[in-house]
Coordinates of N, CA and C in Angstrom, one line a residue:
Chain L
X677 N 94.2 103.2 103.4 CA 95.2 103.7 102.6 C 96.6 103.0 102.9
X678 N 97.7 102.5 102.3 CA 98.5 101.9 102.0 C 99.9 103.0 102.1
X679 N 100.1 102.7 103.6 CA 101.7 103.4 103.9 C 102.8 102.6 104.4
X680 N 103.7 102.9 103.4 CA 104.9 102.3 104.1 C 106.0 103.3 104.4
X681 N 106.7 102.9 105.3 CA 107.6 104.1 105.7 C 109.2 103.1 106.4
X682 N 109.9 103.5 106.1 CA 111.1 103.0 106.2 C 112.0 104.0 107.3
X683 N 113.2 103.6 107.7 CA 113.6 104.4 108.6 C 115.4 103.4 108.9
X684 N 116.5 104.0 109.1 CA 117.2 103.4 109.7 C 118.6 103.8 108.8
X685 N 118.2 104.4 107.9 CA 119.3 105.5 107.0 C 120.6 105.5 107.7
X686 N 121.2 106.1 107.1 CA 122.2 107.1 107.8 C 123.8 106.8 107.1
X687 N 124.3 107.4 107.9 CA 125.8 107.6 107.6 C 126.9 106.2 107.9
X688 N 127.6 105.4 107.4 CA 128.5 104.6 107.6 C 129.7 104.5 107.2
X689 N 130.7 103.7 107.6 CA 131.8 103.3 107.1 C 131.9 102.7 106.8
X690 N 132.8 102.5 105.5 CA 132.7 101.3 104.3 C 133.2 100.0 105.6
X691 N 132.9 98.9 105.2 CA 132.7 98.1 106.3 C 131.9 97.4 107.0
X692 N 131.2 98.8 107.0 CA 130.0 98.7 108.3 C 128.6 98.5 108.1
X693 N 128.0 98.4 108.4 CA 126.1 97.9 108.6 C 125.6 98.2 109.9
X694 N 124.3 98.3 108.8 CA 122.8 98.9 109.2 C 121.9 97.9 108.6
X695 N 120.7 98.2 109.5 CA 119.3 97.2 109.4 C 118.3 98.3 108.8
X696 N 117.9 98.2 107.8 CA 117.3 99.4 107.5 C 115.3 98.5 107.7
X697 N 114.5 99.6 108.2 CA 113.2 98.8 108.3 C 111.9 99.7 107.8
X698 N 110.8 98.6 107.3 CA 109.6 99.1 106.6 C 108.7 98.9 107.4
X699 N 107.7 100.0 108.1 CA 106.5 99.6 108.8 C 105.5 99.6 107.4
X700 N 104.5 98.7 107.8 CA 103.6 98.6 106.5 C 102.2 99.0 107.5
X701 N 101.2 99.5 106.8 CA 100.0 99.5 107.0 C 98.7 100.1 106.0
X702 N 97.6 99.4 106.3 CA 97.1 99.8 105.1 C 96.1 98.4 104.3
X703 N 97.4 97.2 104.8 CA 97.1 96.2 103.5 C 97.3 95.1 104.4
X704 N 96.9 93.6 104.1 CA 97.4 92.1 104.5 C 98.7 92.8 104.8
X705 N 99.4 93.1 105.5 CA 101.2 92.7 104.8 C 100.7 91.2 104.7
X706 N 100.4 90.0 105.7 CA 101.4 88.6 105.3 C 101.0 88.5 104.0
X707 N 100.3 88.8 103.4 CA 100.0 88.2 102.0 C 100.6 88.6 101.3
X708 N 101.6 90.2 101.0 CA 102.0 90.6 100.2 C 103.3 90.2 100.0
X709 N 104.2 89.8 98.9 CA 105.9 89.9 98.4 C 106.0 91.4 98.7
X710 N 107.0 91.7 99.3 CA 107.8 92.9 99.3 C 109.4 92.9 98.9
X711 N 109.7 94.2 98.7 CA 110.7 94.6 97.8 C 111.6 95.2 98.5
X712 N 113.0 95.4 98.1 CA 113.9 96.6 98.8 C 114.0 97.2 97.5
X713 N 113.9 98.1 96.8 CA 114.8 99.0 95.9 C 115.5 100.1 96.4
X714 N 116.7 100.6 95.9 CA 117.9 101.6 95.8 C 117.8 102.4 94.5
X715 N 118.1 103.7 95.0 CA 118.2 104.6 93.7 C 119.7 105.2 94.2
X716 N 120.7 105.1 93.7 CA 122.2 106.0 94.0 C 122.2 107.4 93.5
X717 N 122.9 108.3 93.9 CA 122.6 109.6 93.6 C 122.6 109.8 92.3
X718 N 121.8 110.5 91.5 CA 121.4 111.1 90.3 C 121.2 109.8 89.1
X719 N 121.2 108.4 89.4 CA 121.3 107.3 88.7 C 119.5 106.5 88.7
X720 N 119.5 105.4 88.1 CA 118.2 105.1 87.9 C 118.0 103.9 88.9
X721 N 116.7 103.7 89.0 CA 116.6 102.0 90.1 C 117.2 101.0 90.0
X722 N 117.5 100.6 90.9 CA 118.2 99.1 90.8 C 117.4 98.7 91.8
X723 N 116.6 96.9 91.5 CA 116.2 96.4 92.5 C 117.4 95.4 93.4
X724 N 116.8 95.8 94.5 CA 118.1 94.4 95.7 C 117.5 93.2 95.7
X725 N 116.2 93.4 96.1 CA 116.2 92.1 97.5 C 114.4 91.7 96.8
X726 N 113.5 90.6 97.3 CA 112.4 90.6 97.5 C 112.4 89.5 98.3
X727 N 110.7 89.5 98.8 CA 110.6 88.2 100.0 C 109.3 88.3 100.1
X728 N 108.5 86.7 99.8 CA 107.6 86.8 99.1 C 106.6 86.7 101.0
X729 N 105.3 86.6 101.0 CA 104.7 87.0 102.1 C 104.7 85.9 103.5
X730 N 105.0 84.6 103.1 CA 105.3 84.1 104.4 C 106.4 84.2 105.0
X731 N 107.3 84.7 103.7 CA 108.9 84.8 104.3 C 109.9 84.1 104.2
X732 N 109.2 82.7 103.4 CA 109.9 81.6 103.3 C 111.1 81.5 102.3
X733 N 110.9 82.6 102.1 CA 111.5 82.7 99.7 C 112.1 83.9 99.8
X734 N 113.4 84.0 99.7 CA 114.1 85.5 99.2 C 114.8 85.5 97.9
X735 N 115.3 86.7 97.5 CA 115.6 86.8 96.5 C 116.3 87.7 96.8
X736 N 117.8 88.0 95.2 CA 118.7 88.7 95.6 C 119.3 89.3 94.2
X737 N 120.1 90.6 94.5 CA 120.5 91.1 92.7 C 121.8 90.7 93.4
X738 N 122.4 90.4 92.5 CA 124.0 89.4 92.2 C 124.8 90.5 93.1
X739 N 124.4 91.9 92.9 CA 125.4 92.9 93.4 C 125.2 92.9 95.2
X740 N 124.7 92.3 95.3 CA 124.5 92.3 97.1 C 124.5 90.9 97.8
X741 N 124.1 90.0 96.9 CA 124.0 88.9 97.4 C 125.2 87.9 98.1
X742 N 125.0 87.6 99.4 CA 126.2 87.6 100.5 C 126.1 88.7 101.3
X743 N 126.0 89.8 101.2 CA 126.3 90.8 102.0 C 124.7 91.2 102.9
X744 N 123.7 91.4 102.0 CA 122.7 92.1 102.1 C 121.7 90.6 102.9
X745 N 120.7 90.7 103.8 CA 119.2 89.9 104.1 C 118.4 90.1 104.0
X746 N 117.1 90.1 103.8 CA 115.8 90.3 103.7 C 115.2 89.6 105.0
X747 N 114.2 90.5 105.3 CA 113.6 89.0 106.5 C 112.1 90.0 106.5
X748 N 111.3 89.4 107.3 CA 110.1 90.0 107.8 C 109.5 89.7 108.9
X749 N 109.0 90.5 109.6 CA 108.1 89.9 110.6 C 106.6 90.5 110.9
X750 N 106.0 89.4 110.0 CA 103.8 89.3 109.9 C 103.5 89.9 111.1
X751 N 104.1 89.8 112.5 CA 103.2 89.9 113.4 C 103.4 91.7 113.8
X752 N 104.8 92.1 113.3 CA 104.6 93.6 113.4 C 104.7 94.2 112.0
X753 N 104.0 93.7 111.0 CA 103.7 94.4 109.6 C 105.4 94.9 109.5
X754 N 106.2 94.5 109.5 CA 107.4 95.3 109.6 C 108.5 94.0 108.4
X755 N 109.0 94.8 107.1 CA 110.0 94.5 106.2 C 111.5 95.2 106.8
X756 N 112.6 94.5 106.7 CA 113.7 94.3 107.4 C 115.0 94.1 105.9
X757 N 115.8 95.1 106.3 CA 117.2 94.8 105.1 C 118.1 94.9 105.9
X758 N 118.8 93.6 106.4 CA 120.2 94.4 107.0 C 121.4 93.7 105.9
X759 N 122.1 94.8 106.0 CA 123.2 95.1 105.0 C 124.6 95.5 105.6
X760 N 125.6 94.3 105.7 CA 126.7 94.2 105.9 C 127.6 94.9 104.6
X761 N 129.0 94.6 105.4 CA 129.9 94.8 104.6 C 130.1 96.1 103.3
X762 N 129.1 97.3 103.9 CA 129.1 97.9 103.2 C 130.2 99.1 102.3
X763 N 129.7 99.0 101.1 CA 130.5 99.2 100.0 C 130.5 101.1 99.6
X764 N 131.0 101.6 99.2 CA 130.9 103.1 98.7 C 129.9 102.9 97.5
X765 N 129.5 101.8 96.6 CA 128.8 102.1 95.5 C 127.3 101.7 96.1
X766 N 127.2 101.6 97.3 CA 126.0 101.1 98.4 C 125.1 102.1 98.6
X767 N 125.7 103.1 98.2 CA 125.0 104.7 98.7 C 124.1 104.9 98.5
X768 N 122.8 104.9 98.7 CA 121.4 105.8 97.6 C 120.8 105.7 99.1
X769 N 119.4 106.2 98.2 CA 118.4 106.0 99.2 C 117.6 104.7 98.5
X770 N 117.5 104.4 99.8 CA 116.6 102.5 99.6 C 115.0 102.6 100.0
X771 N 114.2 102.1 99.2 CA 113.2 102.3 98.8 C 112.3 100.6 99.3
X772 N 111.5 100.7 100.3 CA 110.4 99.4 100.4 C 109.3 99.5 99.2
X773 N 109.2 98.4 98.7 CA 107.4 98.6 97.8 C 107.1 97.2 97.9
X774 N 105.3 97.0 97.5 CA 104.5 96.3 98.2 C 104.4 95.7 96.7
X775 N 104.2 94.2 96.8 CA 103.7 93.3 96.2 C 104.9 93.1 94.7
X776 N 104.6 92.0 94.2 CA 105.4 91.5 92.6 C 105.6 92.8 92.0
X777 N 104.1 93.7 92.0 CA 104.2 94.2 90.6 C 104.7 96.1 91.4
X778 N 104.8 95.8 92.5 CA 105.4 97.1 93.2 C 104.2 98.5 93.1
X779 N 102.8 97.9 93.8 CA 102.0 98.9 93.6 C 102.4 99.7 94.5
X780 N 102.5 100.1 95.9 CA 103.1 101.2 96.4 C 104.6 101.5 97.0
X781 N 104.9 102.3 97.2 CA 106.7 102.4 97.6 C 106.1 103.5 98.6
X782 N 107.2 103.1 99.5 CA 107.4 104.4 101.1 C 108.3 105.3 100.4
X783 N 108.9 106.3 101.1 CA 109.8 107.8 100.8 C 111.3 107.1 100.9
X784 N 111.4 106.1 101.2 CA 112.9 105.9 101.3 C 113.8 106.1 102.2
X785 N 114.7 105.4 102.7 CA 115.7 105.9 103.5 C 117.3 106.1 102.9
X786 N 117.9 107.4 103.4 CA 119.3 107.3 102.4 C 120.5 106.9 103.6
X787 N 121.0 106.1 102.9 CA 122.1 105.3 103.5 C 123.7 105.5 102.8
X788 N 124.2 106.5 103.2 CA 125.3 107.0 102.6 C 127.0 106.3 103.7
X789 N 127.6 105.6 102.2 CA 128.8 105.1 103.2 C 130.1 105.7 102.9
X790 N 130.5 106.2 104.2 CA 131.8 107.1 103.7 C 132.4 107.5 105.2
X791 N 133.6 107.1 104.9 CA 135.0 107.5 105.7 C 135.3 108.8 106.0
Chain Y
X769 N 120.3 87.2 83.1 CA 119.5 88.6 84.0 C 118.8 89.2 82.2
X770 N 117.2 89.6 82.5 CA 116.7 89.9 81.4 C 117.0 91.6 81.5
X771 N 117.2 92.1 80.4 CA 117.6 93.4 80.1 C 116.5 94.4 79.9
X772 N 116.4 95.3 80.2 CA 115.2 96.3 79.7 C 115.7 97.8 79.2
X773 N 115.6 98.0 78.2 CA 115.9 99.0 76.9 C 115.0 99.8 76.8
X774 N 114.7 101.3 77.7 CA 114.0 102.3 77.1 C 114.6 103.5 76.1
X775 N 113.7 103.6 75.6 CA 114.1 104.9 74.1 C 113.2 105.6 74.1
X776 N 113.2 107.0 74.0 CA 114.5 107.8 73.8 C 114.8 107.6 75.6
X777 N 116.1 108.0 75.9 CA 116.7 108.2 77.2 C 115.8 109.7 77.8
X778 N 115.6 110.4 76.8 CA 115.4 111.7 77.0 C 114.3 112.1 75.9
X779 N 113.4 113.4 76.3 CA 112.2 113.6 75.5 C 111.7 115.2 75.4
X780 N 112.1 115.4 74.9 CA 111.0 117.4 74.5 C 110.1 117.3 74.2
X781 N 109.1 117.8 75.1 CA 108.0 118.3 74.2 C 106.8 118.9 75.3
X782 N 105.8 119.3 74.7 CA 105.0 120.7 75.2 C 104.2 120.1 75.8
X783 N 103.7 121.1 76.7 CA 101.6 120.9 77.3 C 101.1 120.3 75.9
X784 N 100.2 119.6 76.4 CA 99.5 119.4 75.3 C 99.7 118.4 74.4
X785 N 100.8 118.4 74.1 CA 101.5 116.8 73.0 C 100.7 115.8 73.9
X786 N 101.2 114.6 72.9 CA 101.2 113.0 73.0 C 102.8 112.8 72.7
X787 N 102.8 111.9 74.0 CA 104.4 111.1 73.5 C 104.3 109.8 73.7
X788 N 105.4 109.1 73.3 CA 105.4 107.6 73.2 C 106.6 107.1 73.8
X789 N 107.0 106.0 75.1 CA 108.0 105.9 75.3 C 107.8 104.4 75.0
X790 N 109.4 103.8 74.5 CA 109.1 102.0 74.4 C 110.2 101.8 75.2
X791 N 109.4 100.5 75.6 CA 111.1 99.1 76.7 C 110.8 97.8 76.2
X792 N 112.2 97.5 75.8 CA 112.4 96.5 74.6 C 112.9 95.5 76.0
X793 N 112.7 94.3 75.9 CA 113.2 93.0 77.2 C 114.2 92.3 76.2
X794 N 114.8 92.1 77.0 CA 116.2 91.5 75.8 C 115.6 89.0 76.0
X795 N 114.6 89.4 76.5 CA 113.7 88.0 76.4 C 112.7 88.1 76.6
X796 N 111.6 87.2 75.6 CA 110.0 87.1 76.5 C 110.2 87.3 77.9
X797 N 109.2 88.5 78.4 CA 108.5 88.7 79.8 C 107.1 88.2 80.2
X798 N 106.5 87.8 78.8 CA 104.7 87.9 78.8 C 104.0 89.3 79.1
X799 N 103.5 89.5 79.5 CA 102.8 91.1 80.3 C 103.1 91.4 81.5
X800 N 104.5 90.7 81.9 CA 104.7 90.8 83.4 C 105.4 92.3 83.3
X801 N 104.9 93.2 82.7 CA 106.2 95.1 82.6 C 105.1 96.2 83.5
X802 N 105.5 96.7 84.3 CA 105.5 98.0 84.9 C 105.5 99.1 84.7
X803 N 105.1 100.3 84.9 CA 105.4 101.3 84.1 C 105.6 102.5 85.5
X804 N 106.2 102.7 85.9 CA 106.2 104.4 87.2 C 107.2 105.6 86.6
X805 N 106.6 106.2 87.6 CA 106.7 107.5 87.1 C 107.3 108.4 88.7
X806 N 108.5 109.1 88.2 CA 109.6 109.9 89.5 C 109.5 111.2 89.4
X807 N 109.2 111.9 90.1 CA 109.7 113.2 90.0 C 110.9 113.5 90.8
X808 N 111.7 114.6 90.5 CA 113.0 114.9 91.6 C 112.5 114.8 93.0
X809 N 113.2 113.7 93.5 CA 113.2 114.0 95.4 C 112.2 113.4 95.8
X810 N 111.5 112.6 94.7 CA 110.3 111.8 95.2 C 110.5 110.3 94.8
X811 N 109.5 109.6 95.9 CA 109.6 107.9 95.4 C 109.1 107.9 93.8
X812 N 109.4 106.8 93.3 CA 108.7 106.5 91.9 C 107.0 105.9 92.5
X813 N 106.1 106.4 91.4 CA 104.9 106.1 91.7 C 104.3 105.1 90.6
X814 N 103.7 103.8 91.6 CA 103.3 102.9 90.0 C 102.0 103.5 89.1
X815 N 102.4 103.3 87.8 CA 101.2 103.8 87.0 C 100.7 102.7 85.9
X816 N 101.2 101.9 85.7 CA 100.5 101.0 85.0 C 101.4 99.3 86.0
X817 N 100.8 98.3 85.6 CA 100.8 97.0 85.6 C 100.7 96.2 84.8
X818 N 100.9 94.9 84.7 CA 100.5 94.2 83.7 C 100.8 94.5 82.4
X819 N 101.6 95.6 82.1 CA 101.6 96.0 81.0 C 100.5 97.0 80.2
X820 N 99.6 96.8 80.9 CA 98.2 97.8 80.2 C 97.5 98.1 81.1
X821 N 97.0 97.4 82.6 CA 96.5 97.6 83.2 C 96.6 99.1 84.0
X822 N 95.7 100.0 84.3 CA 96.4 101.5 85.1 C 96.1 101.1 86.6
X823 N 96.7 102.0 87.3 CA 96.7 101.5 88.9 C 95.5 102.7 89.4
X824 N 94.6 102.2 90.3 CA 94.0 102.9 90.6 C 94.3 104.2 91.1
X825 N 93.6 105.1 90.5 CA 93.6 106.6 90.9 C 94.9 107.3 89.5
X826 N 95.2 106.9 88.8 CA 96.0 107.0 87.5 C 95.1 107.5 86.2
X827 N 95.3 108.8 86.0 CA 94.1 109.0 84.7 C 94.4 108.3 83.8
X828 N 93.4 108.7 82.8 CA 93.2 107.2 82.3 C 94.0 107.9 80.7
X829 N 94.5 109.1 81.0 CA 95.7 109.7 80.2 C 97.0 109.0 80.2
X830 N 97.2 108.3 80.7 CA 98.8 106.6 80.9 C 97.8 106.1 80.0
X831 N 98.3 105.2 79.2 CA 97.9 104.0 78.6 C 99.4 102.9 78.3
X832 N 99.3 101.8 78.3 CA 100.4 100.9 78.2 C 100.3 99.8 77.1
X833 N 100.8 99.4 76.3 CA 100.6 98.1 75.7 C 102.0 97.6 75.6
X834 N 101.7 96.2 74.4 CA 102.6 95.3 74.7 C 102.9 94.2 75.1
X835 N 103.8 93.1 74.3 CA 103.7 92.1 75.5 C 104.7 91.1 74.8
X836 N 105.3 90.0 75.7 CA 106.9 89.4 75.1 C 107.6 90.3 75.2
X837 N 107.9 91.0 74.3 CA 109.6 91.8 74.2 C 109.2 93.6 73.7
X838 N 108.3 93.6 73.3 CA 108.1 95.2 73.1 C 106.5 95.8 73.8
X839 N 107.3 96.9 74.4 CA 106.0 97.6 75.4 C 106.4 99.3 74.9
X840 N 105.3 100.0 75.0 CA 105.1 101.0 75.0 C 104.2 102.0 76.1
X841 N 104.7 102.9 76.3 CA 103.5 103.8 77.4 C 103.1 105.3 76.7
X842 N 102.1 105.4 76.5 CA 102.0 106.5 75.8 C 100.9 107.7 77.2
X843 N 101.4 108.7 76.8 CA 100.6 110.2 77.7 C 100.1 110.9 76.9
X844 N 99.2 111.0 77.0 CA 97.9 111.8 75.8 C 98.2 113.3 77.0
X845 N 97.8 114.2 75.9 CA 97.2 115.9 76.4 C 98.3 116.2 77.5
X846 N 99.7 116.5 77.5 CA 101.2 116.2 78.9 C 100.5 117.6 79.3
X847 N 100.7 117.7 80.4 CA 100.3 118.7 81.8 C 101.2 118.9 82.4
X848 N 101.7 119.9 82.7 CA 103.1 120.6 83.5 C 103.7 119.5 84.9
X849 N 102.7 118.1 85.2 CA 102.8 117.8 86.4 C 103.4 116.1 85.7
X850 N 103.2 116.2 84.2 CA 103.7 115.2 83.3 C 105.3 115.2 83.3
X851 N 105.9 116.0 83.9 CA 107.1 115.8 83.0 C 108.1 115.8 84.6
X852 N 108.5 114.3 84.2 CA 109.3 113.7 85.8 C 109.9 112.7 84.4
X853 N 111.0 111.7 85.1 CA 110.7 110.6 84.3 C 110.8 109.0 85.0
X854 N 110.3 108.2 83.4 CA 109.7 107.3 83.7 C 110.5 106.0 83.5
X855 N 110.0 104.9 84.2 CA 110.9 103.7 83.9 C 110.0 102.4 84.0
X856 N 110.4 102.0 83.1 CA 109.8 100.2 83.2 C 110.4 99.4 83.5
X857 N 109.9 98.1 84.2 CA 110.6 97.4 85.4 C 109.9 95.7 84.6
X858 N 110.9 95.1 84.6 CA 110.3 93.2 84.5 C 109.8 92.9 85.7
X859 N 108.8 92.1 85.9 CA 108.9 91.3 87.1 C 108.2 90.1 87.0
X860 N 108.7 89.5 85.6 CA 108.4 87.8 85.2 C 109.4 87.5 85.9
X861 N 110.8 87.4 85.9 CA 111.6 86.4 86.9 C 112.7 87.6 87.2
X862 N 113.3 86.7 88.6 CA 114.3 87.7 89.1 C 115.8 87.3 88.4
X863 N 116.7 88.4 88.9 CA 116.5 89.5 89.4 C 115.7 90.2 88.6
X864 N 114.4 90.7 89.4 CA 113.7 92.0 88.4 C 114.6 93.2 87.6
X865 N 114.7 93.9 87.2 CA 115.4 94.7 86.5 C 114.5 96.0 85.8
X866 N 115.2 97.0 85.6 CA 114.8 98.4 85.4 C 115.4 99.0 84.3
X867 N 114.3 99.2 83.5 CA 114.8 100.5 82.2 C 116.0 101.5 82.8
X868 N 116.5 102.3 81.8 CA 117.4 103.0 82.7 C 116.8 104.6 82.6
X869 N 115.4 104.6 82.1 CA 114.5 105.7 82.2 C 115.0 106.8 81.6
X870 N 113.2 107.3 81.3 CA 113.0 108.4 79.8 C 112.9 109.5 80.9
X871 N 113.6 110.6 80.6 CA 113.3 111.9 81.0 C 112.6 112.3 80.6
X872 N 111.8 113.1 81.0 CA 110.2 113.8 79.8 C 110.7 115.6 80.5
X873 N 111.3 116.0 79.5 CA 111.4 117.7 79.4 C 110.0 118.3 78.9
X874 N 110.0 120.0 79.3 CA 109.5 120.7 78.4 C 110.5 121.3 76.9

């Protein structure tokens, strides 16, 4: 069965950063592209980030790029977002999912930034 | 950045209906379109791929077509556990991008 679970949420100040991270299990991770998505309160998905399974290749939505990383590391199934400089429009809860076509997603972690 | 256009925004209708939701790509995608499905408070769950393809364990009540610039997802016989809403996602090239999703009311 295919779980991912994320963890590293929380409260910040515009400014400031957090590493937010995905344990995977279930599947290859190295083989799979993974994803970061965000949902902001009451609004629809926006995808951030992806990085395809060796790790070599990332990818970025215009609104993060510079601020936000992607990384991974194969050897502990574990997907990684750390996210600088963070903004008030940064807020949601951020969402891991597995592969291109985003067959499974973990519960999310909410990352709320505010003074 | 390719755009994705679902219609209606919002949707009525009963147990029982068929409904039709479309996402228009503001460029050829090929069959690279997505289809999941949210309820309040929960992750989005994938239900189709490829544009037609269902994801395992997905009744076979989702159906998807489509392909280039117009997709559709249609729900045969809606069940009280039908109505969350839904959104289609590109993921021919990045940045991938997101319908801004159909409500499905009773």
């Amino acid at each position: 069965e295919v779980q991912l679970l994320e963890s590293g949420g929380g409260l910040v100040q515009p400014g400031g950063s957090l590493r937010l991270s995905c344990v995977a299990s279930g599947f290859t991770f190295s083989s799979r592209a993974m994803s970061w998505v965000r949902q902001a309160p009451g609004k629809g998905l926006e995808w951030v980030s992806a990085i395809i399974g060796t790790g070599g290749t990332t990818y970025y939505a215009d609104s993060v790029k510079g601020r936000f990383t992607i990384s991974r590391d194969n050897s502990k199934n574990t997907l990684y977002l750390q996210i600088n400089s963070l903004r008030a429009e940064d807020t949601a809860v951020y969402y891991c999912a597995m592969s291109f076509e985003m067959d499974y997603w973990g519960q999310g972690t909410l990352v709320t930034v505010s003074s | 950045d390719i755009q994705m256009t679902q219609s209606p925004s919002s949707l009525s209708a009963s147990v029982g209906d068929r409904v039709t939701i479309t996402c228009r790509a503001s460029q050829g995608i090929s069959n690279y379109l997505a289809w999941f499905q949210q309820k309040p408070g929960k992750a989005p769950k994938s239900l189709i791929y490829g544009a037609s393809s269902l994801q395992s364990g997905v009744p076979s009540k989702f159906s998807g077509s489509g392909s280039g610039t117009d997709f559709t997802l249609t729900i045969s016989s809606l069940q009280p556990e039908d109505f969350a809403t839904y959104y289609c996602q590109q993921y021919n090239s990045y940045p991938y991008t997101f319908g801004q999703g159909t409500k499905l009311e009773i």
